[in-house]
Amino acid sequence: EIEGSPFRLLFRGSSEPDRVLVKGLDDGKNWRVGKAVHFSVDTKQAGKGKLVVRASGPTQGAPKFDLHDNGDGTYRAAYVPSAVGEHCFQVTYSDDLVPGSPFVIMVAEELDLVDVRVDEVSAVQTADGMYVVGQAAELIVDATSCTGYNLPQFSTRVSAVTSGTKSVAMTSQLSDYTYRVRLQPQEADTYLLGIYFGSEAVPGSPFRLAYGTAPAPNKCQVLGLKVDGWLVTQPMVFHVATGDAGVGNLKVEMITPNVDAGPKSSSHFLTTEATIQREGGLHTVELRPLHPGYHNIHVTWSGQNVQGSPFRVAVLGNHPDASRCRLIGPDVKRQYFKVGDRYEVKVNCERAGPGQLQVNATGAIVDESELAVSDIGDGNYVLVLEPSQPGSYTIELGWADNPIPGTPLQLFFANNVDVSRCTLDGEGLRSAKISRPAFFRVVTRGSGLAPLSASFIGPKGQPSPVEIIQPSLGIFQCAYMPLSAGSHTLEVRYGNVEVPGSPFTVNVSQPFAPERCSIVGGRIKDSILGKPIQFYIESTEAGPGTLSVQAVTGDGNVINGHLSQTVNGKTMCRLNLPEVDRYATSVLYGGVHIAGSPFKVRVLPPPKPNLVMVYGGGLSNCEVGMPGEFVVDVLEAGSGMLGIRVHGPKGGFKVKTSRLPNKDKQILVQYNPIETGDYDIHITWADESVPGSPFHLAVIDPHNVNGYS
């Protein structure tokens, strides 16, 4: 007898229903009306046979059921329950029940979380929009809009974007429909906080919360900033290292004396902000000096001086430059004087390099004592003119044989004038509108020869320029443009003496300007049925007026928009449009259409990602270098955007999509893998996964014994 005899042999029939596997029909899930139930059936080990799935249960209208043969012994099914209650699935293979069949699931009413609000109530963020590690972010979840629903379990999921580590958020229930979520990670990273009821995410989830270490200005390092040797014609470039300085903003300013400032100037210093380029924790700073001399450079990190700041540096000039000379003093802009007046101006040449002031005067000068030039040191000079006779005078000023800006000076000296004979008219003497030019006229005929000057001063003392032109002898046309509302003062002088009625009180008001009212972003976006349309209106510069928004259907029905004011002065409009249609949406300001109104807005059918069909040989395992393709059919899926993401070896799997000829609702997806490995193809419609997604496939190398290279 042969060893091992007798031998036992097992003969299987052509069909074995007990080896069929059904996955996804456990009743522990939160099944909801209108939400697709997805499950799969695996008959690979069951031999040949016929698979039959029968669904039964309460319905409202025809239930939607789809069974798709994947072609490899597996099937995927989708069922959309239309009513609350107990639903049964009977699965048979070759007319015999498979293990676990019939399967019973409980379907609850549809859960609508669209109006659930999540408010971030913590106030510990830095100026950079980040939290500091160790401080807690607190959010309040308000689900009172779901009152009456049997809400599924409230839960959160937290993951770090950079490290990928999971974290835990503390949750507590404040009331039946209100919850508190508290996140307090101990490592710097950006965290994604997902908030869910059962498997449904609340609107806006996941929320991004960025954490960084506290700013430490003392750990910033300033590199390459010399205290001298800089040239005025060259940029100053140095570096600031902030890698160990925590979360913060780098700001660099150069502050220098304002050599052009007069004795009554409100600003005796000039501030120049640096150009900064950042690469990781190293910042490249570039400053351009305005003139030679000493400059203070302030380097701050989150508003605090770094070690050594401010830095005092010296900037040198190169060659004589007359353009750097400046005329200083109240008489610089005057041209008309009375005989006996003293004209005096300071000439500042300290930044002009080596040279001497050159003066050449022509006119009715009787003797040299009427014109005097004094060198007062440090490149500064004083020029004085006191003529004894009326007439015109021309004074040329130069530095190193080049003219100084603002010269030659044209000066006129005349006998006394009679301002009582001046007359004024025009609406600009009484009222004006913001950002609109206002005009008035001054007639000086018979008043003598003298200059006309005017100043327009706002409620807070801020001046606005007054433009004066003289179209003919003795007539002056004047214009100004106010920039703020309120009571302004208009002073008019002739020969440096106020004319009759001066100063005038001018009331400035906001103009009605609907053309300055606009939609933020330029247009109103289309929406999906059931989701409100929300947009913002900018009207802060449109003057007094009332906003109104109306949407009109093709049948003439009118829907009014709900308006509310935001903290930044904009107006938020919310439109709840009841049905799929095209709407003419009018935005009126003071009863006048703003630019672009009426806007054409569409309300589209809601997306139905559960009705997307994906099929084709490209969803199976393949060989490296072998092109593959499959089809995504969105014919019944409503409005939406198709998304395809591939997870696997980086750069090894690129996807190309195109529409099939004459079938714009069927998208052909093609790929040509160049790297072996495991890949997951995630397919979404309107940001929701389609049935069967993600699809897994392995790309192998047929020339490698292990299949992978």
PDB file of C-alpha atoms in Angstrom, residues 432-576:
ATOM      1  CA  ALA A 432     -19.011 121.439  -2.041  1.00  0.00           C
ATOM      2  CA  LYS A 433     -19.189 117.663  -2.454  1.00  0.00           C
ATOM      3  CA  ILE A 434     -16.547 115.113  -1.462  1.00  0.00           C
ATOM      4  CA  SER A 435     -14.172 114.208  -4.329  1.00  0.00           C
ATOM      5  CA  ARG A 436     -15.961 116.643  -6.661  1.00  0.00           C
ATOM      6  CA  PRO A 437     -14.236 119.846  -7.839  1.00  0.00           C
ATOM      7  CA  ALA A 438     -15.663 123.106  -6.482  1.00  0.00           C
ATOM      8  CA  PHE A 439     -15.118 126.480  -8.166  1.00  0.00           C
ATOM      9  CA  PHE A 440     -15.121 130.180  -7.342  1.00  0.00           C
ATOM     10  CA  ARG A 441     -13.876 133.357  -9.049  1.00  0.00           C
ATOM     11  CA  VAL A 442     -11.974 136.384  -7.748  1.00  0.00           C
ATOM     12  CA  VAL A 443     -12.018 139.727  -9.625  1.00  0.00           C
ATOM     13  CA  THR A 444      -9.228 142.144  -8.607  1.00  0.00           C
ATOM     14  CA  ARG A 445      -9.561 144.880 -11.231  1.00  0.00           C
ATOM     15  CA  GLY A 446      -8.926 148.247  -9.663  1.00  0.00           C
ATOM     16  CA  SER A 447      -7.281 146.655  -6.588  1.00  0.00           C
ATOM     17  CA  GLY A 448      -3.684 147.019  -7.709  1.00  0.00           C
ATOM     18  CA  LEU A 449      -1.054 144.429  -8.680  1.00  0.00           C
ATOM     19  CA  ALA A 450      -0.512 141.603  -6.170  1.00  0.00           C
ATOM     20  CA  PRO A 451      -0.508 137.781  -5.959  1.00  0.00           C
ATOM     21  CA  LEU A 452      -3.681 135.848  -5.100  1.00  0.00           C
ATOM     22  CA  SER A 453      -3.400 132.938  -2.654  1.00  0.00           C
ATOM     23  CA  ALA A 454      -5.992 130.621  -1.120  1.00  0.00           C
ATOM     24  CA  SER A 455      -6.018 127.809   1.444  1.00  0.00           C
ATOM     25  CA  PHE A 456      -8.752 125.214   2.078  1.00  0.00           C
ATOM     26  CA  ILE A 457      -8.638 123.653   5.573  1.00  0.00           C
ATOM     27  CA  GLY A 458     -10.652 120.614   6.745  1.00  0.00           C
ATOM     28  CA  PRO A 459     -12.390 120.033  10.118  1.00  0.00           C
ATOM     29  CA  LYS A 460      -9.262 118.396  11.567  1.00  0.00           C
ATOM     30  CA  GLY A 461      -6.877 121.005  10.181  1.00  0.00           C
ATOM     31  CA  GLN A 462      -5.904 119.000   7.108  1.00  0.00           C
ATOM     32  CA  PRO A 463      -5.241 121.254   4.077  1.00  0.00           C
ATOM     33  CA  SER A 464      -6.371 120.629   0.494  1.00  0.00           C
ATOM     34  CA  PRO A 465      -4.655 122.361  -2.422  1.00  0.00           C
ATOM     35  CA  VAL A 466      -6.383 125.226  -4.227  1.00  0.00           C
ATOM     36  CA  GLU A 467      -5.571 125.573  -7.923  1.00  0.00           C
ATOM     37  CA  ILE A 468      -5.481 129.177  -9.207  1.00  0.00           C
ATOM     38  CA  ILE A 469      -5.238 130.231 -12.846  1.00  0.00           C
ATOM     39  CA  GLN A 470      -5.360 133.786 -14.276  1.00  0.00           C
ATOM     40  CA  PRO A 471      -7.098 133.692 -17.682  1.00  0.00           C
ATOM     41  CA  SER A 472      -6.914 137.488 -17.988  1.00  0.00           C
ATOM     42  CA  LEU A 473      -5.584 140.480 -16.098  1.00  0.00           C
ATOM     43  CA  GLY A 474      -7.476 141.023 -12.822  1.00  0.00           C
ATOM     44  CA  ILE A 475      -9.516 137.762 -13.021  1.00  0.00           C
ATOM     45  CA  PHE A 476      -8.619 134.550 -11.178  1.00  0.00           C
ATOM     46  CA  GLN A 477     -10.397 131.193 -11.575  1.00  0.00           C
ATOM     47  CA  CYS A 478      -9.987 128.959  -8.491  1.00  0.00           C
ATOM     48  CA  ALA A 479     -10.770 125.270  -7.852  1.00  0.00           C
ATOM     49  CA  TYR A 480     -10.336 122.768  -5.038  1.00  0.00           C
ATOM     50  CA  MET A 481     -11.459 119.194  -4.303  1.00  0.00           C
ATOM     51  CA  PRO A 482     -12.442 118.316  -0.712  1.00  0.00           C
ATOM     52  CA  LEU A 483     -11.653 114.828   0.580  1.00  0.00           C
ATOM     53  CA  SER A 484     -13.785 114.706   3.734  1.00  0.00           C
ATOM     54  CA  ALA A 485     -17.228 115.841   4.884  1.00  0.00           C
ATOM     55  CA  GLY A 486     -17.951 118.586   7.397  1.00  0.00           C
ATOM     56  CA  SER A 487     -17.379 122.291   7.874  1.00  0.00           C
ATOM     57  CA  HIS A 488     -14.258 123.583   6.067  1.00  0.00           C
ATOM     58  CA  THR A 489     -12.531 126.962   6.092  1.00  0.00           C
ATOM     59  CA  LEU A 490     -11.588 128.772   2.861  1.00  0.00           C
ATOM     60  CA  GLU A 491      -9.106 131.654   3.218  1.00  0.00           C
ATOM     61  CA  VAL A 492      -8.496 133.964   0.226  1.00  0.00           C
ATOM     62  CA  ARG A 493      -5.708 136.577   0.259  1.00  0.00           C
ATOM     63  CA  TYR A 494      -4.704 139.217  -2.232  1.00  0.00           C
ATOM     64  CA  GLY A 495      -1.288 140.704  -1.684  1.00  0.00           C
ATOM     65  CA  ASN A 496      -1.144 138.605   1.509  1.00  0.00           C
ATOM     66  CA  VAL A 497      -4.232 140.441   2.868  1.00  0.00           C
ATOM     67  CA  GLU A 498      -7.572 138.671   3.318  1.00  0.00           C
ATOM     68  CA  VAL A 499     -10.239 139.757   0.831  1.00  0.00           C
ATOM     69  CA  PRO A 500     -13.722 140.855   1.994  1.00  0.00           C
ATOM     70  CA  GLY A 501     -15.682 137.910   3.482  1.00  0.00           C
ATOM     71  CA  SER A 502     -12.592 135.782   4.093  1.00  0.00           C
ATOM     72  CA  PRO A 503     -12.404 133.311   5.749  1.00  0.00           C
ATOM     73  CA  PHE A 504     -15.442 131.601   4.186  1.00  0.00           C
ATOM     74  CA  THR A 505     -17.213 128.612   5.807  1.00  0.00           C
ATOM     75  CA  VAL A 506     -17.819 125.850   3.263  1.00  0.00           C
ATOM     76  CA  ASN A 507     -20.137 122.928   4.058  1.00  0.00           C
ATOM     77  CA  VAL A 508     -18.823 119.730   2.399  1.00  0.00           C
ATOM     78  CA  SER A 509     -21.201 116.776   2.070  1.00  0.00           C
ATOM     79  CA  GLN A 510     -21.112 113.299   0.549  1.00  0.00           C
ATOM     80  CA  PRO A 511     -22.360 113.175  -3.066  1.00  0.00           C
ATOM     81  CA  PHE A 512     -24.927 110.653  -4.234  1.00  0.00           C
ATOM     82  CA  ALA A 513     -22.850 108.385  -6.467  1.00  0.00           C
ATOM     83  CA  PRO A 514     -24.477 105.025  -7.256  1.00  0.00           C
ATOM     84  CA  GLU A 515     -21.729 104.407  -9.823  1.00  0.00           C
ATOM     85  CA  ARG A 516     -19.356 103.924  -6.862  1.00  0.00           C
ATOM     86  CA  CYS A 517     -21.469 101.071  -5.541  1.00  0.00           C
ATOM     87  CA  SER A 518     -20.276  97.649  -6.703  1.00  0.00           C
ATOM     88  CA  ILE A 519     -20.500  93.912  -6.127  1.00  0.00           C
ATOM     89  CA  VAL A 520     -17.393  92.586  -4.369  1.00  0.00           C
ATOM     90  CA  GLY A 521     -15.765  90.328  -6.939  1.00  0.00           C
ATOM     91  CA  GLY A 522     -17.654  91.948  -9.836  1.00  0.00           C
ATOM     92  CA  ARG A 523     -20.489  89.433 -10.212  1.00  0.00           C
ATOM     93  CA  ILE A 524     -23.058  87.282  -8.422  1.00  0.00           C
ATOM     94  CA  LYS A 525     -22.201  83.598  -8.632  1.00  0.00           C
ATOM     95  CA  ASP A 526     -24.697  80.913  -9.617  1.00  0.00           C
ATOM     96  CA  SER A 527     -25.950  78.601  -6.880  1.00  0.00           C
ATOM     97  CA  ILE A 528     -27.368  75.157  -6.258  1.00  0.00           C
ATOM     98  CA  LEU A 529     -31.030  74.641  -5.361  1.00  0.00           C
ATOM     99  CA  GLY A 530     -31.441  74.626  -1.589  1.00  0.00           C
ATOM    100  CA  LYS A 531     -28.330  76.709  -0.937  1.00  0.00           C
ATOM    101  CA  PRO A 532     -28.743  80.469  -0.439  1.00  0.00           C
ATOM    102  CA  ILE A 533     -26.907  82.865  -2.736  1.00  0.00           C
ATOM    103  CA  GLN A 534     -24.659  85.139  -0.696  1.00  0.00           C
ATOM    104  CA  PHE A 535     -22.630  88.103  -1.916  1.00  0.00           C
ATOM    105  CA  TYR A 536     -21.279  91.426  -0.652  1.00  0.00           C
ATOM    106  CA  ILE A 537     -21.927  94.988  -1.816  1.00  0.00           C
ATOM    107  CA  GLU A 538     -19.416  97.846  -1.425  1.00  0.00           C
ATOM    108  CA  SER A 539     -21.214 101.184  -1.021  1.00  0.00           C
ATOM    109  CA  THR A 540     -19.063 103.119   1.458  1.00  0.00           C
ATOM    110  CA  GLU A 541     -18.137 105.742  -1.170  1.00  0.00           C
ATOM    111  CA  ALA A 542     -21.531 105.984  -2.843  1.00  0.00           C
ATOM    112  CA  GLY A 543     -22.943 108.737  -0.613  1.00  0.00           C
ATOM    113  CA  PRO A 544     -26.348 108.745   1.081  1.00  0.00           C
ATOM    114  CA  GLY A 545     -28.748 106.162  -0.299  1.00  0.00           C
ATOM    115  CA  THR A 546     -30.633 102.932   0.398  1.00  0.00           C
ATOM    116  CA  LEU A 547     -29.684  99.507  -0.950  1.00  0.00           C
ATOM    117  CA  SER A 548     -32.266  97.023  -2.209  1.00  0.00           C
ATOM    118  CA  VAL A 549     -31.944  93.664  -3.969  1.00  0.00           C
ATOM    119  CA  GLN A 550     -34.662  91.886  -5.936  1.00  0.00           C
ATOM    120  CA  ALA A 551     -34.535  88.671  -7.970  1.00  0.00           C
ATOM    121  CA  VAL A 552     -37.210  88.155 -10.654  1.00  0.00           C
ATOM    122  CA  THR A 553     -38.050  84.759 -12.172  1.00  0.00           C
ATOM    123  CA  GLY A 554     -38.970  84.209 -15.787  1.00  0.00           C
ATOM    124  CA  ASP A 555     -42.631  84.168 -14.661  1.00  0.00           C
ATOM    125  CA  GLY A 556     -42.314  87.579 -13.026  1.00  0.00           C
ATOM    126  CA  ASN A 557     -42.237  86.416  -9.398  1.00  0.00           C
ATOM    127  CA  VAL A 558     -40.161  88.735  -7.169  1.00  0.00           C
ATOM    128  CA  ILE A 559     -37.896  87.549  -4.327  1.00  0.00           C
ATOM    129  CA  ASN A 560     -36.400  90.211  -2.055  1.00  0.00           C
ATOM    130  CA  GLY A 561     -32.862  89.839  -0.739  1.00  0.00           C
ATOM    131  CA  HIS A 562     -32.097  89.988   2.972  1.00  0.00           C
ATOM    132  CA  LEU A 563     -29.469  92.678   3.693  1.00  0.00           C
ATOM    133  CA  SER A 564     -27.205  92.997   6.731  1.00  0.00           C
ATOM    134  CA  GLN A 565     -24.250  95.245   7.562  1.00  0.00           C
ATOM    135  CA  THR A 566     -20.764  93.737   8.120  1.00  0.00           C
ATOM    136  CA  VAL A 567     -18.065  95.050  10.455  1.00  0.00           C
ATOM    137  CA  ASN A 568     -15.955  96.373   7.555  1.00  0.00           C
ATOM    138  CA  GLY A 569     -18.745  98.565   6.197  1.00  0.00           C
ATOM    139  CA  LYS A 570     -19.823  96.263   3.389  1.00  0.00           C
ATOM    140  CA  THR A 571     -23.378  94.973   3.031  1.00  0.00           C
ATOM    141  CA  MET A 572     -24.043  91.237   2.896  1.00  0.00           C
ATOM    142  CA  CYS A 573     -26.994  90.075   0.780  1.00  0.00           C
ATOM    143  CA  ARG A 574     -28.606  86.668   1.163  1.00  0.00           C
ATOM    144  CA  LEU A 575     -31.045  85.379  -1.471  1.00  0.00           C
ATOM    145  CA  ASN A 576     -33.120  82.226  -0.992  1.00  0.00           C
TER     146      ASN A 576
END
